[in-house]
Amino acid sequence: MRKRALGGALLLLALCAGQALCAEKRWVVSEGTTLKNDQSVSAPNLADLPVGSELTLVEGEGRWLKVRTADGKEGWVYAGRVSDTQPVAEVAGGDGLLGDSMQKSQINTAKADSARSVRGLSPETAAYAKQHGTPEGLKKELDKILARKVSDKEVKAFLKEGKIGEYAQ
Amino acid sequence: MKKLRLLPLVALSCLVAAQAHAGWQDKLNNLMKPESKEGKILSGATQVLSSSQEMTYQTECTVGESLALDSMQRFGKPVQNEALQKYVNLVGNAVARNSRRSTIPYRFVVLESPVRNAFAAPGGIVFISRGLLDVLDNEAELAGVLAHEVGHVAEKHALKSIRRAQFLQGAATITAANMKGSKGQQFESMMSDLQSTLFDKGLDQGMEFEADQAALETTYRTGYDPSALVSVLRKLKKQEATAAQKGSWFSTHPPLDERIERLSARLDKYPAAGSATLPVRFAKYVKPGKGGKAVK
C-alpha cells in the first residue's frame, strides 16, 4: 500500500515537472505590442513588449491570451500579436552569421530604410538601372514606391475603422 | 522465464547500436576528408550557409529593388491611383505586421497589367496585378493574397532559390563596385535566374505551400477571414481554362486543386466566426465603377 502511494506521488511529481518544462512559449511578432491588464484594446497598458520578447502562456485560447513576461509581469495580449514560433532575425552586419541581437538588427533595418528614403534609389540599384538602360520614368516610379510609407498609427486607425482583430466588437 | 526471453533482445539491441555507432564514427571521420561523400555534403552545406544566411538586409534590398525595376518593365507601371495604392499598402502592412518577419518595411504595389499574378521581391516589395485585383471581391481576399506574398518574403524563399548563385560565393554584400567586371556578370546571371523563377517557372512547390499556410495564420491573427484565400483560389480555378497562362498565377504556382485541398484541410484550426471580410470598403477603393464609391 505504501509502495502504491509512493508510486502515485512520484507520478504526480513527474507530471508536474513535465508540465513546467513544457510550459507553452509565445513570441511577440508585431511592433507596438503592449501588455494589457484586461482583455480589451482600451484596457490600461502594463508594459511595452518589443518584437522577439519571449512570453509564457498562462491561460486563454481565444482572441486574448493571458501571458507572463520574462520579468514576471502578468497580463493580456492580443493573440494576433504573438506567435508560437520565433520571428525571423535580420542579418545586421556583413560578416557574421546572424551575429547581432534582434534588437540591434531592427535598428539597423530602420536606419537603412530611412537613409534610402532620403537619397532615393541606393547607389547599387542606380548602378543596376544604368547598366540596364532602365527608363527614367521607371526609376521615378520605384522611388515613389519606396517613399510610400505606412505608419503604425495609420495601420491601427485602419484596423479600428474596419473593426478588425483586436478592434472587433 | 520472461527475463530469459528479454536477454537476447537486449543483446541484439546492443549489437545494432554498436554497429550503428561504428558507422557513424566512420562518417564523422569522413567529414574531414574533402573528397569523401560526407565531406562534399559538408562543403555544400557550408557554401549554402555562407551564401544565403550572410546576406544583409541592405543587400537583400538591392536585389529586390533591381528586380522591381525588371518587373515594371515586364508587366507594366504602377496604377496611377494614389488612394488605391495607399489602401493596398494599408491592407498589406496590416497583415505584414503580424507575420513572422514583421520588423522590415513592406511596400505593396498594384501594377497596370491584365495578367493575373502577384509576386514578392526580396526585401519586402510586393506586387499584385490589376488583373488579379479585379478577380477579388473583398478586403479579406486581398489580405489573403498579400499575406501569401509576405510569407515568401518572411521565409526568404526567392533568396533561397538563388543561394547557389556564383555571385554569392564569397560576395554576400553587393556594392556598386562589385556589380562591374566578372562579378558584375555573375550578378547579372543571378538576377536573370531570379526573374525566370519568379516570373516564369515559379518557386519550389514546398515554398508555395509554406506561404499558403503562413497566409492562413497571418490573416487569421490579424482578424481577417482566413478562408478568403481559399475563395480566391476557387475563383482562379474557375477561370483557369480561359485565362492567359504565360507569366500568370497559373504558370508560377502549384496546381490549384492541390492547394485548395491542402488549405481547406487546415481551415478547422482557424474558425472564421467574427473575422472581417469588408466587401464595401474594398469596393470603394478597388471597384469604384461597379457599385463602389470612386476614390482618387
PDB file of N, CA and C in Angstrom, chain A residues 29-31 51 78-80 82 85-88 90-91 93-95 97 106 109 112-113 116 122 124-125 128-129 131-132 135 138 141-142 144-146 148-152 154-155 158-159 161-162 164-165, chain B residues 53-58 61-62 65-66 69-70 72-73 77-78 80 82 85-87 89-91 93-94 97-105 107 109 139 154 174-176 179 187-188 221-224 278 281:
ATOM      1  N   VAL A  29       5.503  39.153 -32.212  1.00  0.00           N
ATOM      2  CA  VAL A  29       5.926  39.327 -33.603  1.00  0.00           C
ATOM      3  C   VAL A  29       5.552  40.694 -34.177  1.00  0.00           C
ATOM      4  N   SER A  30       4.654  41.411 -33.509  1.00  0.00           N
ATOM      5  CA  SER A  30       4.221  42.709 -34.058  1.00  0.00           C
ATOM      6  C   SER A  30       4.815  43.864 -33.283  1.00  0.00           C
ATOM      7  N   GLU A  31       5.183  44.905 -34.022  1.00  0.00           N
ATOM      8  CA  GLU A  31       5.685  46.107 -33.354  1.00  0.00           C
ATOM      9  C   GLU A  31       4.522  46.824 -32.680  1.00  0.00           C
ATOM     10  N   VAL A  51       9.353  43.410 -30.235  1.00  0.00           N
ATOM     11  CA  VAL A  51       9.350  42.221 -31.094  1.00  0.00           C
ATOM     12  C   VAL A  51      10.459  41.272 -30.639  1.00  0.00           C
ATOM     13  N   TYR A  78      -3.136  40.595 -27.240  1.00  0.00           N
ATOM     14  CA  TYR A  78      -3.982  40.144 -28.357  1.00  0.00           C
ATOM     15  C   TYR A  78      -3.263  39.016 -29.094  1.00  0.00           C
ATOM     16  N   ALA A  79      -3.999  37.920 -29.344  1.00  0.00           N
ATOM     17  CA  ALA A  79      -3.395  36.693 -29.903  1.00  0.00           C
ATOM     18  C   ALA A  79      -2.690  36.931 -31.245  1.00  0.00           C
ATOM     19  N   GLY A  80      -3.191  37.883 -32.018  1.00  0.00           N
ATOM     20  CA  GLY A  80      -2.596  38.140 -33.333  1.00  0.00           C
ATOM     21  C   GLY A  80      -1.195  38.726 -33.270  1.00  0.00           C
ATOM     22  N   VAL A  82       1.201  37.744 -31.238  1.00  0.00           N
ATOM     23  CA  VAL A  82       2.217  36.774 -30.805  1.00  0.00           C
ATOM     24  C   VAL A  82       2.143  35.522 -31.674  1.00  0.00           C
ATOM     25  N   THR A  85       6.095  30.519 -32.840  1.00  0.00           N
ATOM     26  CA  THR A  85       7.463  30.352 -33.357  1.00  0.00           C
ATOM     27  C   THR A  85       8.166  31.704 -33.300  1.00  0.00           C
ATOM     28  N   GLN A  86       9.461  31.672 -33.125  1.00  0.00           N
ATOM     29  CA  GLN A  86      10.217  32.919 -33.002  1.00  0.00           C
ATOM     30  C   GLN A  86      10.213  33.687 -34.319  1.00  0.00           C
ATOM     31  N   PRO A  87      10.127  35.020 -34.254  1.00  0.00           N
ATOM     32  CA  PRO A  87      10.211  35.791 -35.506  1.00  0.00           C
ATOM     33  C   PRO A  87      11.597  35.667 -36.140  1.00  0.00           C
ATOM     34  N   VAL A  88      11.659  35.969 -37.446  1.00  0.00           N
ATOM     35  CA  VAL A  88      12.914  35.846 -38.185  1.00  0.00           C
ATOM     36  C   VAL A  88      13.862  36.977 -37.771  1.00  0.00           C
ATOM     37  N   GLU A  90      17.059  39.459 -38.403  1.00  0.00           N
ATOM     38  CA  GLU A  90      17.740  40.050 -39.564  1.00  0.00           C
ATOM     39  C   GLU A  90      19.243  39.900 -39.426  1.00  0.00           C
ATOM     40  N   VAL A  91      19.921  39.810 -40.556  1.00  0.00           N
ATOM     41  CA  VAL A  91      21.384  39.797 -40.536  1.00  0.00           C
ATOM     42  C   VAL A  91      21.826  41.250 -40.588  1.00  0.00           C
ATOM     43  N   GLY A  93      24.997  42.684 -39.697  1.00  0.00           N
ATOM     44  CA  GLY A  93      26.342  43.001 -40.157  1.00  0.00           C
ATOM     45  C   GLY A  93      26.680  42.304 -41.460  1.00  0.00           C
ATOM     46  N   GLY A  94      27.878  42.549 -41.970  1.00  0.00           N
ATOM     47  CA  GLY A  94      28.265  41.948 -43.234  1.00  0.00           C
ATOM     48  C   GLY A  94      28.955  40.618 -43.079  1.00  0.00           C
ATOM     49  N   ASP A  95      29.497  40.346 -41.900  1.00  0.00           N
ATOM     50  CA  ASP A  95      30.360  39.181 -41.781  1.00  0.00           C
ATOM     51  C   ASP A  95      29.771  38.017 -40.990  1.00  0.00           C
ATOM     52  N   LEU A  97      27.275  35.274 -38.984  1.00  0.00           N
ATOM     53  CA  LEU A  97      26.058  34.519 -39.253  1.00  0.00           C
ATOM     54  C   LEU A  97      25.060  34.875 -38.162  1.00  0.00           C
ATOM     55  N   GLN A 106      17.013  45.350 -35.796  1.00  0.00           N
ATOM     56  CA  GLN A 106      15.861  46.185 -36.135  1.00  0.00           C
ATOM     57  C   GLN A 106      16.266  47.642 -36.303  1.00  0.00           C
ATOM     58  N   THR A 109      17.948  47.985 -39.572  1.00  0.00           N
ATOM     59  CA  THR A 109      16.979  47.898 -40.662  1.00  0.00           C
ATOM     60  C   THR A 109      16.281  49.238 -40.831  1.00  0.00           C
ATOM     61  N   ALA A 112      18.671  51.787 -42.353  1.00  0.00           N
ATOM     62  CA  ALA A 112      18.882  51.534 -43.774  1.00  0.00           C
ATOM     63  C   ALA A 112      17.714  52.089 -44.566  1.00  0.00           C
ATOM     64  N   ASP A 113      16.508  51.891 -44.018  1.00  0.00           N
ATOM     65  CA  ASP A 113      15.324  52.313 -44.741  1.00  0.00           C
ATOM     66  C   ASP A 113      15.188  53.826 -44.780  1.00  0.00           C
ATOM     67  N   ARG A 116      17.634  55.420 -47.117  1.00  0.00           N
ATOM     68  CA  ARG A 116      17.295  55.217 -48.516  1.00  0.00           C
ATOM     69  C   ARG A 116      16.199  56.188 -48.958  1.00  0.00           C
ATOM     70  N   SER A 122      19.215  53.480 -54.011  1.00  0.00           N
ATOM     71  CA  SER A 122      20.556  53.234 -53.482  1.00  0.00           C
ATOM     72  C   SER A 122      21.543  53.260 -54.645  1.00  0.00           C
ATOM     73  N   GLU A 124      23.622  51.123 -55.528  1.00  0.00           N
ATOM     74  CA  GLU A 124      23.660  49.805 -56.171  1.00  0.00           C
ATOM     75  C   GLU A 124      22.487  49.646 -57.144  1.00  0.00           C
ATOM     76  N   THR A 125      21.289  50.048 -56.692  1.00  0.00           N
ATOM     77  CA  THR A 125      20.118  49.941 -57.568  1.00  0.00           C
ATOM     78  C   THR A 125      20.261  50.903 -58.747  1.00  0.00           C
ATOM     79  N   TYR A 128      22.519  49.344 -61.248  1.00  0.00           N
ATOM     80  CA  TYR A 128      21.811  48.286 -61.987  1.00  0.00           C
ATOM     81  C   TYR A 128      20.926  48.923 -63.078  1.00  0.00           C
ATOM     82  N   ALA A 129      20.221  49.999 -62.686  1.00  0.00           N
ATOM     83  CA  ALA A 129      19.336  50.690 -63.641  1.00  0.00           C
ATOM     84  C   ALA A 129      20.145  51.251 -64.810  1.00  0.00           C
ATOM     85  N   GLN A 131      23.127  50.187 -65.939  1.00  0.00           N
ATOM     86  CA  GLN A 131      23.613  49.080 -66.774  1.00  0.00           C
ATOM     87  C   GLN A 131      22.520  48.533 -67.691  1.00  0.00           C
ATOM     88  N   HIS A 132      21.279  48.583 -67.227  1.00  0.00           N
ATOM     89  CA  HIS A 132      20.162  48.016 -67.997  1.00  0.00           C
ATOM     90  C   HIS A 132      19.447  49.042 -68.851  1.00  0.00           C
ATOM     91  N   PRO A 135      14.449  53.047 -68.212  1.00  0.00           N
ATOM     92  CA  PRO A 135      13.921  54.394 -68.468  1.00  0.00           C
ATOM     93  C   PRO A 135      13.800  55.213 -67.181  1.00  0.00           C
ATOM     94  N   LEU A 138      10.667  54.818 -64.987  1.00  0.00           N
ATOM     95  CA  LEU A 138      10.539  53.657 -64.101  1.00  0.00           C
ATOM     96  C   LEU A 138      11.360  53.847 -62.818  1.00  0.00           C
ATOM     97  N   GLU A 141       9.264  55.823 -60.669  1.00  0.00           N
ATOM     98  CA  GLU A 141       8.180  55.015 -60.102  1.00  0.00           C
ATOM     99  C   GLU A 141       8.684  54.212 -58.894  1.00  0.00           C
ATOM    100  N   LEU A 142       9.897  53.652 -59.029  1.00  0.00           N
ATOM    101  CA  LEU A 142      10.460  52.877 -57.906  1.00  0.00           C
ATOM    102  C   LEU A 142      10.717  53.794 -56.709  1.00  0.00           C
ATOM    103  N   LYS A 144       9.049  56.419 -55.979  1.00  0.00           N
ATOM    104  CA  LYS A 144       7.732  56.697 -55.377  1.00  0.00           C
ATOM    105  C   LYS A 144       7.281  55.532 -54.494  1.00  0.00           C
ATOM    106  N   ILE A 145       7.524  54.315 -55.002  1.00  0.00           N
ATOM    107  CA  ILE A 145       7.136  53.102 -54.246  1.00  0.00           C
ATOM    108  C   ILE A 145       7.856  53.082 -52.903  1.00  0.00           C
ATOM    109  N   LEU A 146       9.179  53.366 -52.941  1.00  0.00           N
ATOM    110  CA  LEU A 146       9.983  53.293 -51.722  1.00  0.00           C
ATOM    111  C   LEU A 146       9.633  54.410 -50.744  1.00  0.00           C
ATOM    112  N   ARG A 148       6.653  55.575 -50.341  1.00  0.00           N
ATOM    113  CA  ARG A 148       5.285  55.397 -49.831  1.00  0.00           C
ATOM    114  C   ARG A 148       5.334  54.568 -48.548  1.00  0.00           C
ATOM    115  N   LYS A 149       5.244  55.246 -47.434  1.00  0.00           N
ATOM    116  CA  LYS A 149       5.360  54.545 -46.150  1.00  0.00           C
ATOM    117  C   LYS A 149       4.029  54.544 -45.420  1.00  0.00           C
ATOM    118  N   VAL A 150       3.834  53.514 -44.635  1.00  0.00           N
ATOM    119  CA  VAL A 150       2.621  53.426 -43.830  1.00  0.00           C
ATOM    120  C   VAL A 150       3.058  53.342 -42.370  1.00  0.00           C
ATOM    121  N   SER A 151       2.560  54.260 -41.558  1.00  0.00           N
ATOM    122  CA  SER A 151       2.990  54.263 -40.152  1.00  0.00           C
ATOM    123  C   SER A 151       2.143  53.305 -39.327  1.00  0.00           C
ATOM    124  N   ASP A 152       2.678  52.981 -38.163  1.00  0.00           N
ATOM    125  CA  ASP A 152       1.967  52.095 -37.238  1.00  0.00           C
ATOM    126  C   ASP A 152       0.620  52.721 -36.847  1.00  0.00           C
ATOM    127  N   GLU A 154      -1.208  54.743 -38.655  1.00  0.00           N
ATOM    128  CA  GLU A 154      -2.164  54.619 -39.770  1.00  0.00           C
ATOM    129  C   GLU A 154      -2.763  53.215 -39.832  1.00  0.00           C
ATOM    130  N   VAL A 155      -1.918  52.202 -39.606  1.00  0.00           N
ATOM    131  CA  VAL A 155      -2.411  50.820 -39.641  1.00  0.00           C
ATOM    132  C   VAL A 155      -3.432  50.601 -38.527  1.00  0.00           C
ATOM    133  N   PHE A 158      -6.658  52.206 -39.418  1.00  0.00           N
ATOM    134  CA  PHE A 158      -7.284  51.437 -40.499  1.00  0.00           C
ATOM    135  C   PHE A 158      -7.994  50.193 -39.933  1.00  0.00           C
ATOM    136  N   LEU A 159      -7.317  49.508 -39.012  1.00  0.00           N
ATOM    137  CA  LEU A 159      -7.908  48.310 -38.384  1.00  0.00           C
ATOM    138  C   LEU A 159      -9.115  48.697 -37.533  1.00  0.00           C
ATOM    139  N   GLU A 161     -11.063  51.346 -37.949  1.00  0.00           N
ATOM    140  CA  GLU A 161     -12.162  51.735 -38.841  1.00  0.00           C
ATOM    141  C   GLU A 161     -12.893  50.503 -39.377  1.00  0.00           C
ATOM    142  N   GLY A 162     -12.118  49.459 -39.680  1.00  0.00           N
ATOM    143  CA  GLY A 162     -12.731  48.237 -40.212  1.00  0.00           C
ATOM    144  C   GLY A 162     -13.195  47.272 -39.131  1.00  0.00           C
ATOM    145  N   ILE A 164     -11.419  45.418 -37.121  1.00  0.00           N
ATOM    146  CA  ILE A 164     -10.685  44.187 -37.412  1.00  0.00           C
ATOM    147  C   ILE A 164      -9.821  43.773 -36.215  1.00  0.00           C
ATOM    148  N   GLY A 165      -9.744  42.476 -35.981  1.00  0.00           N
ATOM    149  CA  GLY A 165      -8.848  41.928 -34.966  1.00  0.00           C
ATOM    150  C   GLY A 165      -9.149  42.434 -33.572  1.00  0.00           C
TER     151      GLY A 165
ATOM    152  N   GLN B  53      22.638  32.820 -45.737  1.00  0.00           N
ATOM    153  CA  GLN B  53      22.399  33.346 -44.400  1.00  0.00           C
ATOM    154  C   GLN B  53      23.192  34.620 -44.121  1.00  0.00           C
ATOM    155  N   GLU B  54      24.256  34.831 -44.837  1.00  0.00           N
ATOM    156  CA  GLU B  54      25.059  36.009 -44.550  1.00  0.00           C
ATOM    157  C   GLU B  54      24.519  37.267 -45.228  1.00  0.00           C
ATOM    158  N   MET B  55      23.604  37.098 -46.170  1.00  0.00           N
ATOM    159  CA  MET B  55      23.149  38.264 -46.916  1.00  0.00           C
ATOM    160  C   MET B  55      22.492  39.277 -45.975  1.00  0.00           C
ATOM    161  N   THR B  56      22.984  40.485 -46.015  1.00  0.00           N
ATOM    162  CA  THR B  56      22.440  41.514 -45.133  1.00  0.00           C
ATOM    163  C   THR B  56      21.120  42.034 -45.701  1.00  0.00           C
ATOM    164  N   TYR B  57      20.378  42.733 -44.843  1.00  0.00           N
ATOM    165  CA  TYR B  57      19.099  43.282 -45.293  1.00  0.00           C
ATOM    166  C   TYR B  57      19.304  44.295 -46.417  1.00  0.00           C
ATOM    167  N   GLN B  58      20.366  45.111 -46.294  1.00  0.00           N
ATOM    168  CA  GLN B  58      20.638  46.123 -47.328  1.00  0.00           C
ATOM    169  C   GLN B  58      20.882  45.456 -48.682  1.00  0.00           C
ATOM    170  N   CYS B  61      17.776  44.157 -50.161  1.00  0.00           N
ATOM    171  CA  CYS B  61      17.016  45.264 -50.759  1.00  0.00           C
ATOM    172  C   CYS B  61      17.531  45.587 -52.158  1.00  0.00           C
ATOM    173  N   THR B  62      18.852  45.542 -52.351  1.00  0.00           N
ATOM    174  CA  THR B  62      19.407  45.835 -53.678  1.00  0.00           C
ATOM    175  C   THR B  62      18.882  44.819 -54.697  1.00  0.00           C
ATOM    176  N   GLU B  65      15.098  45.627 -55.192  1.00  0.00           N
ATOM    177  CA  GLU B  65      14.812  46.846 -55.956  1.00  0.00           C
ATOM    178  C   GLU B  65      15.178  46.673 -57.431  1.00  0.00           C
ATOM    179  N   SER B  66      16.288  45.981 -57.691  1.00  0.00           N
ATOM    180  CA  SER B  66      16.668  45.718 -59.083  1.00  0.00           C
ATOM    181  C   SER B  66      15.590  44.876 -59.763  1.00  0.00           C
ATOM    182  N   LEU B  69      12.545  46.928 -60.689  1.00  0.00           N
ATOM    183  CA  LEU B  69      12.696  47.649 -61.968  1.00  0.00           C
ATOM    184  C   LEU B  69      12.405  46.704 -63.131  1.00  0.00           C
ATOM    185  N   ASP B  70      12.937  45.470 -63.053  1.00  0.00           N
ATOM    186  CA  ASP B  70      12.698  44.474 -64.105  1.00  0.00           C
ATOM    187  C   ASP B  70      11.211  44.146 -64.223  1.00  0.00           C
ATOM    188  N   MET B  72       8.610  45.951 -63.447  1.00  0.00           N
ATOM    189  CA  MET B  72       7.798  47.029 -64.033  1.00  0.00           C
ATOM    190  C   MET B  72       8.009  47.098 -65.540  1.00  0.00           C
ATOM    191  N   GLN B  73       9.237  46.776 -65.977  1.00  0.00           N
ATOM    192  CA  GLN B  73       9.493  46.769 -67.427  1.00  0.00           C
ATOM    193  C   GLN B  73       8.728  45.653 -68.098  1.00  0.00           C
ATOM    194  N   LYS B  77       3.649  49.630 -65.500  1.00  0.00           N
ATOM    195  CA  LYS B  77       3.881  50.614 -64.430  1.00  0.00           C
ATOM    196  C   LYS B  77       2.843  50.454 -63.314  1.00  0.00           C
ATOM    197  N   PRO B  78       3.120  51.053 -62.171  1.00  0.00           N
ATOM    198  CA  PRO B  78       2.094  51.058 -61.112  1.00  0.00           C
ATOM    199  C   PRO B  78       0.833  51.805 -61.579  1.00  0.00           C
ATOM    200  N   GLN B  80      -1.902  54.416 -61.666  1.00  0.00           N
ATOM    201  CA  GLN B  80      -1.813  55.815 -61.214  1.00  0.00           C
ATOM    202  C   GLN B  80      -3.063  56.201 -60.428  1.00  0.00           C
ATOM    203  N   GLU B  82      -3.392  57.049 -56.390  1.00  0.00           N
ATOM    204  CA  GLU B  82      -2.700  57.074 -55.094  1.00  0.00           C
ATOM    205  C   GLU B  82      -3.575  56.508 -53.980  1.00  0.00           C
ATOM    206  N   GLN B  85      -3.382  52.742 -54.207  1.00  0.00           N
ATOM    207  CA  GLN B  85      -2.071  52.248 -53.765  1.00  0.00           C
ATOM    208  C   GLN B  85      -1.947  52.336 -52.244  1.00  0.00           C
ATOM    209  N   LYS B  86      -2.459  53.422 -51.670  1.00  0.00           N
ATOM    210  CA  LYS B  86      -2.395  53.598 -50.212  1.00  0.00           C
ATOM    211  C   LYS B  86      -3.243  52.524 -49.512  1.00  0.00           C
ATOM    212  N   TYR B  87      -4.428  52.289 -50.075  1.00  0.00           N
ATOM    213  CA  TYR B  87      -5.339  51.280 -49.493  1.00  0.00           C
ATOM    214  C   TYR B  87      -4.680  49.894 -49.487  1.00  0.00           C
ATOM    215  N   ASN B  89      -1.565  49.253 -49.586  1.00  0.00           N
ATOM    216  CA  ASN B  89      -0.455  49.296 -48.625  1.00  0.00           C
ATOM    217  C   ASN B  89      -0.939  49.136 -47.183  1.00  0.00           C
ATOM    218  N   LEU B  90      -2.105  49.688 -46.889  1.00  0.00           N
ATOM    219  CA  LEU B  90      -2.633  49.549 -45.523  1.00  0.00           C
ATOM    220  C   LEU B  90      -3.031  48.105 -45.241  1.00  0.00           C
ATOM    221  N   VAL B  91      -3.703  47.472 -46.214  1.00  0.00           N
ATOM    222  CA  VAL B  91      -4.096  46.062 -46.026  1.00  0.00           C
ATOM    223  C   VAL B  91      -2.834  45.198 -45.899  1.00  0.00           C
ATOM    224  N   ASN B  93       0.270  46.054 -45.070  1.00  0.00           N
ATOM    225  CA  ASN B  93       1.031  46.296 -43.843  1.00  0.00           C
ATOM    226  C   ASN B  93       0.320  45.750 -42.608  1.00  0.00           C
ATOM    227  N   ALA B  94      -1.009  45.751 -42.645  1.00  0.00           N
ATOM    228  CA  ALA B  94      -1.766  45.203 -41.503  1.00  0.00           C
ATOM    229  C   ALA B  94      -1.425  43.720 -41.317  1.00  0.00           C
ATOM    230  N   ARG B  97       2.540  43.101 -40.423  1.00  0.00           N
ATOM    231  CA  ARG B  97       2.936  43.363 -39.038  1.00  0.00           C
ATOM    232  C   ARG B  97       2.650  42.186 -38.110  1.00  0.00           C
ATOM    233  N   ASN B  98       1.859  41.233 -38.588  1.00  0.00           N
ATOM    234  CA  ASN B  98       1.610  40.025 -37.790  1.00  0.00           C
ATOM    235  C   ASN B  98       2.271  38.803 -38.403  1.00  0.00           C
ATOM    236  N   SER B  99       3.192  39.030 -39.334  1.00  0.00           N
ATOM    237  CA  SER B  99       3.886  37.906 -39.968  1.00  0.00           C
ATOM    238  C   SER B  99       5.103  37.520 -39.129  1.00  0.00           C
ATOM    239  N   ARG B 100       5.795  36.505 -39.547  1.00  0.00           N
ATOM    240  CA  ARG B 100       6.992  36.074 -38.806  1.00  0.00           C
ATOM    241  C   ARG B 100       8.150  37.052 -39.002  1.00  0.00           C
ATOM    242  N   ARG B 101       8.044  37.896 -40.017  1.00  0.00           N
ATOM    243  CA  ARG B 101       9.111  38.877 -40.243  1.00  0.00           C
ATOM    244  C   ARG B 101       8.457  40.250 -40.305  1.00  0.00           C
ATOM    245  N   SER B 102       8.176  40.780 -39.130  1.00  0.00           N
ATOM    246  CA  SER B 102       7.370  41.998 -39.066  1.00  0.00           C
ATOM    247  C   SER B 102       8.209  43.259 -38.961  1.00  0.00           C
ATOM    248  N   THR B 103       9.530  43.110 -38.820  1.00  0.00           N
ATOM    249  CA  THR B 103      10.341  44.289 -38.497  1.00  0.00           C
ATOM    250  C   THR B 103      10.861  45.055 -39.708  1.00  0.00           C
ATOM    251  N   ILE B 104      10.725  44.496 -40.893  1.00  0.00           N
ATOM    252  CA  ILE B 104      11.206  45.233 -42.073  1.00  0.00           C
ATOM    253  C   ILE B 104      10.051  46.029 -42.690  1.00  0.00           C
ATOM    254  N   PRO B 105      10.346  47.118 -43.423  1.00  0.00           N
ATOM    255  CA  PRO B 105       9.266  47.861 -44.073  1.00  0.00           C
ATOM    256  C   PRO B 105       8.796  47.137 -45.339  1.00  0.00           C
ATOM    257  N   ARG B 107       6.389  47.275 -48.901  1.00  0.00           N
ATOM    258  CA  ARG B 107       5.679  48.130 -49.851  1.00  0.00           C
ATOM    259  C   ARG B 107       4.840  47.237 -50.748  1.00  0.00           C
ATOM    260  N   VAL B 109       2.396  47.161 -54.250  1.00  0.00           N
ATOM    261  CA  VAL B 109       2.223  47.930 -55.479  1.00  0.00           C
ATOM    262  C   VAL B 109       1.238  47.233 -56.409  1.00  0.00           C
ATOM    263  N   GLU B 139     -11.953  42.672 -48.911  1.00  0.00           N
ATOM    264  CA  GLU B 139     -10.652  43.014 -48.322  1.00  0.00           C
ATOM    265  C   GLU B 139      -9.937  41.775 -47.759  1.00  0.00           C
ATOM    266  N   ALA B 154       9.043  36.705 -45.833  1.00  0.00           N
ATOM    267  CA  ALA B 154       9.425  36.329 -44.464  1.00  0.00           C
ATOM    268  C   ALA B 154      10.344  35.113 -44.457  1.00  0.00           C
ATOM    269  N   ILE B 174      26.474  43.318 -51.759  1.00  0.00           N
ATOM    270  CA  ILE B 174      26.543  43.908 -53.096  1.00  0.00           C
ATOM    271  C   ILE B 174      26.931  45.372 -52.963  1.00  0.00           C
ATOM    272  N   THR B 175      27.937  45.769 -53.710  1.00  0.00           N
ATOM    273  CA  THR B 175      28.299  47.191 -53.760  1.00  0.00           C
ATOM    274  C   THR B 175      28.288  47.598 -55.232  1.00  0.00           C
ATOM    275  N   ALA B 176      28.198  48.904 -55.462  1.00  0.00           N
ATOM    276  CA  ALA B 176      28.197  49.381 -56.854  1.00  0.00           C
ATOM    277  C   ALA B 176      29.482  48.925 -57.548  1.00  0.00           C
ATOM    278  N   MET B 179      29.486  45.238 -58.839  1.00  0.00           N
ATOM    279  CA  MET B 179      28.488  44.977 -59.880  1.00  0.00           C
ATOM    280  C   MET B 179      29.119  45.150 -61.262  1.00  0.00           C
ATOM    281  N   PHE B 187      26.505  38.656 -61.166  1.00  0.00           N
ATOM    282  CA  PHE B 187      25.314  39.294 -60.595  1.00  0.00           C
ATOM    283  C   PHE B 187      24.177  39.293 -61.617  1.00  0.00           C
ATOM    284  N   GLU B 188      24.527  39.636 -62.876  1.00  0.00           N
ATOM    285  CA  GLU B 188      23.532  39.634 -63.967  1.00  0.00           C
ATOM    286  C   GLU B 188      22.909  38.254 -64.119  1.00  0.00           C
ATOM    287  N   ARG B 221      -4.668  35.840 -37.575  1.00  0.00           N
ATOM    288  CA  ARG B 221      -4.194  36.571 -36.400  1.00  0.00           C
ATOM    289  C   ARG B 221      -4.432  38.075 -36.531  1.00  0.00           C
ATOM    290  N   THR B 222      -4.497  38.552 -37.788  1.00  0.00           N
ATOM    291  CA  THR B 222      -4.789  39.984 -37.985  1.00  0.00           C
ATOM    292  C   THR B 222      -6.270  40.260 -37.735  1.00  0.00           C
ATOM    293  N   GLY B 223      -7.101  39.266 -38.014  1.00  0.00           N
ATOM    294  CA  GLY B 223      -8.534  39.437 -37.791  1.00  0.00           C
ATOM    295  C   GLY B 223      -9.361  39.311 -39.049  1.00  0.00           C
ATOM    296  N   TYR B 224      -8.733  38.919 -40.169  1.00  0.00           N
ATOM    297  CA  TYR B 224      -9.465  38.701 -41.419  1.00  0.00           C
ATOM    298  C   TYR B 224      -9.921  37.240 -41.504  1.00  0.00           C
ATOM    299  N   LEU B 278     -15.137  42.670 -45.131  1.00  0.00           N
ATOM    300  CA  LEU B 278     -15.175  44.061 -45.612  1.00  0.00           C
ATOM    301  C   LEU B 278     -15.306  44.236 -47.131  1.00  0.00           C
ATOM    302  N   ARG B 281     -15.787  48.357 -48.085  1.00  0.00           N
ATOM    303  CA  ARG B 281     -14.574  49.194 -48.107  1.00  0.00           C
ATOM    304  C   ARG B 281     -13.696  48.812 -49.299  1.00  0.00           C
TER     305      ARG B 281
END
